[in-house]
Each structure stands twice: as C-alpha cells, then as structure tokens.
C-alpha cells in the first residue's frame, strides 16, 4: 500500500490529472512533518515498536508519553504522514489509495490488540485504562 501511495501521485502527474491546489501541498508538508515527529516520539518511548507483531521475554506494556493517550500512536503518526504525503504531492488518487488502505490498518489494530492481550502481561489492564485506539477523543 505504501508503494501505491507513491505510485498514484506519480501517475496523476504523468497523466496530467486534476491536482490539488498549492496550499493543500503546504498543508500536506506540515502533516508529513507532524507524522514523522509522532513516529519519532513513539520509537523514543517504546524500543519494542516494530513492523512485526510479537512479544519479547523482557517486553513490558508502555503506558507513558503518547501511549497514555492512544493505544497505537505509531499508526496515528502514519495516518498523518500518509494523508500529508498525498496532499504534498497534490494527488486526489493518493488520497483515494489512503482510504483503500484504512480497512487493512483497522484490521491490523484489532489483530494486534488481540495478540498482545493474549501474550503480553498487563496489556488487558492497559486496554481498560487507555480508551482510544487511534485518535484521541474519536476512536
């Protein structure tokens, strides 16, 4: 999906499709920077953050920093990054691909929570403590 997020804007440009206005690109740049900043703080707070869902013997539940507000702050950062990337590249198709990607991300969140609740001590209590999965005050 990430490759499609890059390919769609490139095809929009190549085929001279309708593009977004320049101020959308500036807003997209801001969102990309914000998304990278969130991801930076996630890696700083949680050294176990990885692309593969697994548990390590010395792993513990992280409930500080952004993890005190949402259960999946790295995915939150990725959302800002991916939406910002489509806007920064001026692509309607990139936004369309992002929305196609969302069901897979939501499925992964449910799968990750199920796995961690089963395999990581203290995660069930964390689920009760932190209400929001992805976006504070929304979901």
JSON list of C-alpha atoms in Angstrom, two decimals:
[
{"chain": "A", "resi": 1, "resn": "UNK", "atom": "CA", "xyz": [0.00, 0.00, 0.00]},
{"chain": "A", "resi": 2, "resn": "UNK", "atom": "CA", "xyz": [2.88, 2.35, 0.74]},
{"chain": "A", "resi": 3, "resn": "UNK", "atom": "CA", "xyz": [4.22, 1.86, -2.79]},
{"chain": "A", "resi": 4, "resn": "UNK", "atom": "CA", "xyz": [0.72, 2.55, -4.15]},
{"chain": "A", "resi": 5, "resn": "UNK", "atom": "CA", "xyz": [0.67, 5.75, -2.09]},
{"chain": "A", "resi": 6, "resn": "UNK", "atom": "CA", "xyz": [3.75, 6.85, -4.03]},
{"chain": "A", "resi": 7, "resn": "UNK", "atom": "CA", "xyz": [2.75, 5.46, -7.42]},
{"chain": "A", "resi": 8, "resn": "UNK", "atom": "CA", "xyz": [-0.72, 7.04, -7.53]},
{"chain": "A", "resi": 9, "resn": "UNK", "atom": "CA", "xyz": [0.54, 10.66, -7.28]},
{"chain": "A", "resi": 10, "resn": "UNK", "atom": "CA", "xyz": [3.25, 9.91, -9.83]},
{"chain": "A", "resi": 11, "resn": "UNK", "atom": "CA", "xyz": [0.61, 8.62, -12.25]},
{"chain": "A", "resi": 12, "resn": "UNK", "atom": "CA", "xyz": [-1.57, 11.67, -11.56]},
{"chain": "A", "resi": 13, "resn": "UNK", "atom": "CA", "xyz": [1.34, 13.90, -12.51]},
{"chain": "A", "resi": 14, "resn": "UNK", "atom": "CA", "xyz": [2.34, 11.83, -15.53]},
{"chain": "A", "resi": 15, "resn": "UNK", "atom": "CA", "xyz": [-1.21, 11.66, -16.90]},
{"chain": "A", "resi": 16, "resn": "UNK", "atom": "CA", "xyz": [-1.90, 15.34, -16.12]},
{"chain": "A", "resi": 17, "resn": "UNK", "atom": "CA", "xyz": [-4.90, 14.51, -13.96]},
{"chain": "A", "resi": 18, "resn": "UNK", "atom": "CA", "xyz": [-6.65, 17.06, -11.81]},
{"chain": "A", "resi": 19, "resn": "UNK", "atom": "CA", "xyz": [-4.37, 18.04, -8.95]},
{"chain": "A", "resi": 20, "resn": "UNK", "atom": "CA", "xyz": [-4.91, 19.70, -5.60]},
{"chain": "A", "resi": 21, "resn": "UNK", "atom": "CA", "xyz": [-4.22, 23.42, -5.08]},
{"chain": "A", "resi": 22, "resn": "UNK", "atom": "CA", "xyz": [-0.78, 24.56, -3.91]},
{"chain": "A", "resi": 23, "resn": "UNK", "atom": "CA", "xyz": [-1.96, 25.38, -0.38]},
{"chain": "A", "resi": 24, "resn": "UNK", "atom": "CA", "xyz": [-3.00, 21.74, 0.02]},
{"chain": "A", "resi": 25, "resn": "UNK", "atom": "CA", "xyz": [0.62, 20.81, -0.72]},
{"chain": "A", "resi": 26, "resn": "UNK", "atom": "CA", "xyz": [1.83, 23.16, 2.00]},
{"chain": "A", "resi": 27, "resn": "UNK", "atom": "CA", "xyz": [-0.66, 21.65, 4.45]},
{"chain": "A", "resi": 28, "resn": "UNK", "atom": "CA", "xyz": [0.50, 18.21, 3.35]},
{"chain": "A", "resi": 29, "resn": "UNK", "atom": "CA", "xyz": [4.11, 19.13, 4.12]},
{"chain": "A", "resi": 30, "resn": "UNK", "atom": "CA", "xyz": [3.05, 20.16, 7.62]},
{"chain": "A", "resi": 31, "resn": "UNK", "atom": "CA", "xyz": [1.18, 16.88, 8.11]},
{"chain": "A", "resi": 32, "resn": "UNK", "atom": "CA", "xyz": [4.18, 14.84, 6.90]},
{"chain": "A", "resi": 33, "resn": "UNK", "atom": "CA", "xyz": [6.43, 16.62, 9.39]},
{"chain": "A", "resi": 34, "resn": "UNK", "atom": "CA", "xyz": [3.88, 16.13, 12.17]},
{"chain": "A", "resi": 35, "resn": "UNK", "atom": "CA", "xyz": [3.53, 12.43, 11.33]},
{"chain": "A", "resi": 36, "resn": "UNK", "atom": "CA", "xyz": [7.30, 11.90, 11.37]},
{"chain": "A", "resi": 37, "resn": "UNK", "atom": "CA", "xyz": [7.51, 13.73, 14.70]},
{"chain": "A", "resi": 38, "resn": "UNK", "atom": "CA", "xyz": [4.88, 11.43, 16.23]},
{"chain": "A", "resi": 39, "resn": "UNK", "atom": "CA", "xyz": [6.70, 8.35, 14.93]},
{"chain": "A", "resi": 40, "resn": "UNK", "atom": "CA", "xyz": [9.98, 9.68, 16.33]},
{"chain": "A", "resi": 41, "resn": "UNK", "atom": "CA", "xyz": [8.46, 10.03, 19.79]},
{"chain": "A", "resi": 42, "resn": "UNK", "atom": "CA", "xyz": [6.94, 6.55, 19.53]},
{"chain": "A", "resi": 43, "resn": "UNK", "atom": "CA", "xyz": [10.34, 4.98, 18.86]},
{"chain": "A", "resi": 44, "resn": "UNK", "atom": "CA", "xyz": [11.86, 7.08, 21.63]},
{"chain": "A", "resi": 45, "resn": "UNK", "atom": "CA", "xyz": [9.21, 5.91, 24.14]},
{"chain": "A", "resi": 46, "resn": "UNK", "atom": "CA", "xyz": [8.87, 2.29, 23.02]},
{"chain": "A", "resi": 47, "resn": "UNK", "atom": "CA", "xyz": [12.01, 0.44, 21.97]},
{"chain": "A", "resi": 48, "resn": "UNK", "atom": "CA", "xyz": [9.88, -2.62, 21.20]},
{"chain": "A", "resi": 49, "resn": "UNK", "atom": "CA", "xyz": [7.93, -0.85, 18.44]},
{"chain": "A", "resi": 50, "resn": "UNK", "atom": "CA", "xyz": [8.31, -2.84, 15.23]},
{"chain": "A", "resi": 51, "resn": "UNK", "atom": "CA", "xyz": [6.57, -3.74, 11.99]},
{"chain": "A", "resi": 52, "resn": "UNK", "atom": "CA", "xyz": [6.03, -7.32, 13.14]},
{"chain": "A", "resi": 53, "resn": "UNK", "atom": "CA", "xyz": [3.60, -8.04, 15.97]},
{"chain": "A", "resi": 54, "resn": "UNK", "atom": "CA", "xyz": [5.46, -10.17, 18.51]},
{"chain": "A", "resi": 55, "resn": "UNK", "atom": "CA", "xyz": [6.37, -10.27, 22.20]},
{"chain": "A", "resi": 56, "resn": "UNK", "atom": "CA", "xyz": [9.85, -10.47, 23.70]},
{"chain": "A", "resi": 57, "resn": "UNK", "atom": "CA", "xyz": [10.72, -12.02, 27.07]},
{"chain": "A", "resi": 58, "resn": "UNK", "atom": "CA", "xyz": [11.64, -8.68, 28.68]},
{"chain": "A", "resi": 59, "resn": "UNK", "atom": "CA", "xyz": [8.90, -6.64, 26.96]},
{"chain": "A", "resi": 60, "resn": "UNK", "atom": "CA", "xyz": [6.56, -4.57, 29.09]},
{"chain": "A", "resi": 61, "resn": "UNK", "atom": "CA", "xyz": [3.47, -2.50, 28.42]},
{"chain": "A", "resi": 62, "resn": "UNK", "atom": "CA", "xyz": [4.30, 1.12, 27.64]},
{"chain": "A", "resi": 63, "resn": "UNK", "atom": "CA", "xyz": [1.70, 3.49, 29.05]},
{"chain": "A", "resi": 64, "resn": "UNK", "atom": "CA", "xyz": [3.60, 6.78, 29.10]},
{"chain": "A", "resi": 65, "resn": "UNK", "atom": "CA", "xyz": [4.05, 9.53, 26.53]},
{"chain": "A", "resi": 66, "resn": "UNK", "atom": "CA", "xyz": [1.72, 9.22, 23.56]},
{"chain": "A", "resi": 67, "resn": "UNK", "atom": "CA", "xyz": [0.79, 5.71, 24.74]},
{"chain": "A", "resi": 68, "resn": "UNK", "atom": "CA", "xyz": [-1.06, 7.35, 27.65]},
{"chain": "A", "resi": 69, "resn": "UNK", "atom": "CA", "xyz": [-3.45, 8.97, 25.12]},
{"chain": "A", "resi": 70, "resn": "UNK", "atom": "CA", "xyz": [-3.87, 6.37, 22.36]},
{"chain": "A", "resi": 71, "resn": "UNK", "atom": "CA", "xyz": [-3.02, 2.67, 22.14]},
{"chain": "A", "resi": 72, "resn": "UNK", "atom": "CA", "xyz": [-1.44, 2.88, 18.68]},
{"chain": "A", "resi": 73, "resn": "UNK", "atom": "CA", "xyz": [0.38, 6.19, 18.34]},
{"chain": "A", "resi": 74, "resn": "UNK", "atom": "CA", "xyz": [2.67, 4.91, 15.58]},
{"chain": "A", "resi": 75, "resn": "UNK", "atom": "CA", "xyz": [-0.34, 4.19, 13.39]},
{"chain": "A", "resi": 76, "resn": "UNK", "atom": "CA", "xyz": [-1.69, 7.63, 14.28]},
{"chain": "A", "resi": 77, "resn": "UNK", "atom": "CA", "xyz": [1.58, 9.14, 13.07]},
{"chain": "A", "resi": 78, "resn": "UNK", "atom": "CA", "xyz": [1.39, 7.02, 9.92]},
{"chain": "A", "resi": 79, "resn": "UNK", "atom": "CA", "xyz": [-2.07, 8.38, 9.16]},
{"chain": "A", "resi": 80, "resn": "UNK", "atom": "CA", "xyz": [-0.83, 11.97, 9.35]},
{"chain": "A", "resi": 81, "resn": "UNK", "atom": "CA", "xyz": [2.20, 11.01, 7.26]},
{"chain": "A", "resi": 82, "resn": "UNK", "atom": "CA", "xyz": [0.24, 9.20, 4.53]},
{"chain": "A", "resi": 83, "resn": "UNK", "atom": "CA", "xyz": [-2.51, 11.80, 4.21]},
{"chain": "A", "resi": 84, "resn": "UNK", "atom": "CA", "xyz": [0.13, 14.53, 4.23]},
{"chain": "A", "resi": 85, "resn": "UNK", "atom": "CA", "xyz": [2.12, 12.72, 1.57]},
{"chain": "A", "resi": 86, "resn": "UNK", "atom": "CA", "xyz": [-0.87, 12.58, -0.79]},
{"chain": "A", "resi": 87, "resn": "UNK", "atom": "CA", "xyz": [-1.63, 16.26, -0.17]},
{"chain": "A", "resi": 88, "resn": "UNK", "atom": "CA", "xyz": [2.02, 17.30, -0.51]},
{"chain": "A", "resi": 89, "resn": "UNK", "atom": "CA", "xyz": [2.17, 15.55, -3.86]},
{"chain": "A", "resi": 90, "resn": "UNK", "atom": "CA", "xyz": [-1.10, 17.21, -4.91]},
{"chain": "A", "resi": 91, "resn": "UNK", "atom": "CA", "xyz": [-2.85, 13.94, -5.65]},
{"chain": "A", "resi": 92, "resn": "UNK", "atom": "CA", "xyz": [-6.51, 13.01, -5.37]},
{"chain": "A", "resi": 93, "resn": "UNK", "atom": "CA", "xyz": [-5.57, 9.44, -6.30]},
{"chain": "A", "resi": 94, "resn": "UNK", "atom": "CA", "xyz": [-3.14, 9.30, -3.38]},
{"chain": "A", "resi": 95, "resn": "UNK", "atom": "CA", "xyz": [-5.97, 10.20, -1.01]},
{"chain": "A", "resi": 96, "resn": "UNK", "atom": "CA", "xyz": [-8.14, 7.52, -2.62]},
{"chain": "A", "resi": 97, "resn": "UNK", "atom": "CA", "xyz": [-5.43, 4.90, -2.08]},
{"chain": "A", "resi": 98, "resn": "UNK", "atom": "CA", "xyz": [-5.14, 6.01, 1.55]},
{"chain": "A", "resi": 99, "resn": "UNK", "atom": "CA", "xyz": [-8.84, 5.38, 2.10]},
{"chain": "A", "resi": 100, "resn": "UNK", "atom": "CA", "xyz": [-8.48, 1.95, 0.47]},
{"chain": "A", "resi": 101, "resn": "UNK", "atom": "CA", "xyz": [-5.66, 1.28, 2.95]},
{"chain": "A", "resi": 102, "resn": "UNK", "atom": "CA", "xyz": [-7.69, 2.16, 6.06]},
{"chain": "A", "resi": 103, "resn": "UNK", "atom": "CA", "xyz": [-9.63, -1.14, 6.43]},
{"chain": "A", "resi": 104, "resn": "UNK", "atom": "CA", "xyz": [-6.32, -3.04, 6.45]},
{"chain": "A", "resi": 105, "resn": "UNK", "atom": "CA", "xyz": [-4.96, -0.73, 9.14]},
{"chain": "A", "resi": 106, "resn": "UNK", "atom": "CA", "xyz": [-8.10, -1.14, 11.26]},
{"chain": "A", "resi": 107, "resn": "UNK", "atom": "CA", "xyz": [-7.91, -4.92, 10.88]},
{"chain": "A", "resi": 108, "resn": "UNK", "atom": "CA", "xyz": [-4.25, -4.83, 11.97]},
{"chain": "A", "resi": 109, "resn": "UNK", "atom": "CA", "xyz": [-5.11, -2.78, 15.05]},
{"chain": "A", "resi": 110, "resn": "UNK", "atom": "CA", "xyz": [-7.73, -5.33, 16.14]},
{"chain": "A", "resi": 111, "resn": "UNK", "atom": "CA", "xyz": [-5.35, -8.21, 15.40]},
{"chain": "A", "resi": 112, "resn": "UNK", "atom": "CA", "xyz": [-2.51, -6.55, 17.33]},
{"chain": "A", "resi": 113, "resn": "UNK", "atom": "CA", "xyz": [-4.69, -5.86, 20.36]},
{"chain": "A", "resi": 114, "resn": "UNK", "atom": "CA", "xyz": [-5.96, -9.45, 20.38]},
{"chain": "A", "resi": 115, "resn": "UNK", "atom": "CA", "xyz": [-2.39, -10.81, 20.19]},
{"chain": "A", "resi": 116, "resn": "UNK", "atom": "CA", "xyz": [-1.00, -8.51, 22.87]},
{"chain": "A", "resi": 117, "resn": "UNK", "atom": "CA", "xyz": [-3.93, -9.10, 25.23]},
{"chain": "A", "resi": 118, "resn": "UNK", "atom": "CA", "xyz": [-3.19, -12.81, 24.99]},
{"chain": "A", "resi": 119, "resn": "UNK", "atom": "CA", "xyz": [0.63, -12.69, 25.13]},
{"chain": "A", "resi": 120, "resn": "UNK", "atom": "CA", "xyz": [1.77, -9.52, 26.93]},
{"chain": "A", "resi": 121, "resn": "UNK", "atom": "CA", "xyz": [1.23, -9.38, 30.71]},
{"chain": "A", "resi": 122, "resn": "UNK", "atom": "CA", "xyz": [-0.57, -6.20, 31.75]},
{"chain": "A", "resi": 123, "resn": "UNK", "atom": "CA", "xyz": [-1.96, -5.38, 28.31]},
{"chain": "A", "resi": 124, "resn": "UNK", "atom": "CA", "xyz": [-5.56, -6.18, 29.27]},
{"chain": "A", "resi": 125, "resn": "UNK", "atom": "CA", "xyz": [-5.34, -3.59, 32.06]},
{"chain": "A", "resi": 126, "resn": "UNK", "atom": "CA", "xyz": [-3.82, -1.13, 29.59]},
{"chain": "A", "resi": 127, "resn": "UNK", "atom": "CA", "xyz": [-6.80, -1.67, 27.25]},
{"chain": "A", "resi": 128, "resn": "UNK", "atom": "CA", "xyz": [-9.14, -0.65, 30.08]},
{"chain": "A", "resi": 129, "resn": "UNK", "atom": "CA", "xyz": [-7.00, 2.34, 31.07]},
{"chain": "A", "resi": 130, "resn": "UNK", "atom": "CA", "xyz": [-6.46, 3.88, 27.60]},
{"chain": "A", "resi": 131, "resn": "UNK", "atom": "CA", "xyz": [-9.82, 4.28, 25.89]},
{"chain": "A", "resi": 132, "resn": "UNK", "atom": "CA", "xyz": [-8.81, 5.47, 22.42]},
{"chain": "A", "resi": 133, "resn": "UNK", "atom": "CA", "xyz": [-7.16, 3.25, 19.84]},
{"chain": "A", "resi": 134, "resn": "UNK", "atom": "CA", "xyz": [-6.00, 5.68, 17.18]},
{"chain": "A", "resi": 135, "resn": "UNK", "atom": "CA", "xyz": [-7.20, 9.26, 17.51]},
{"chain": "A", "resi": 136, "resn": "UNK", "atom": "CA", "xyz": [-7.82, 10.94, 20.87]},
{"chain": "A", "resi": 137, "resn": "UNK", "atom": "CA", "xyz": [-11.49, 11.70, 21.57]},
{"chain": "A", "resi": 138, "resn": "UNK", "atom": "CA", "xyz": [-12.53, 9.98, 18.30]},
{"chain": "A", "resi": 139, "resn": "UNK", "atom": "CA", "xyz": [-11.59, 6.26, 18.23]}
]
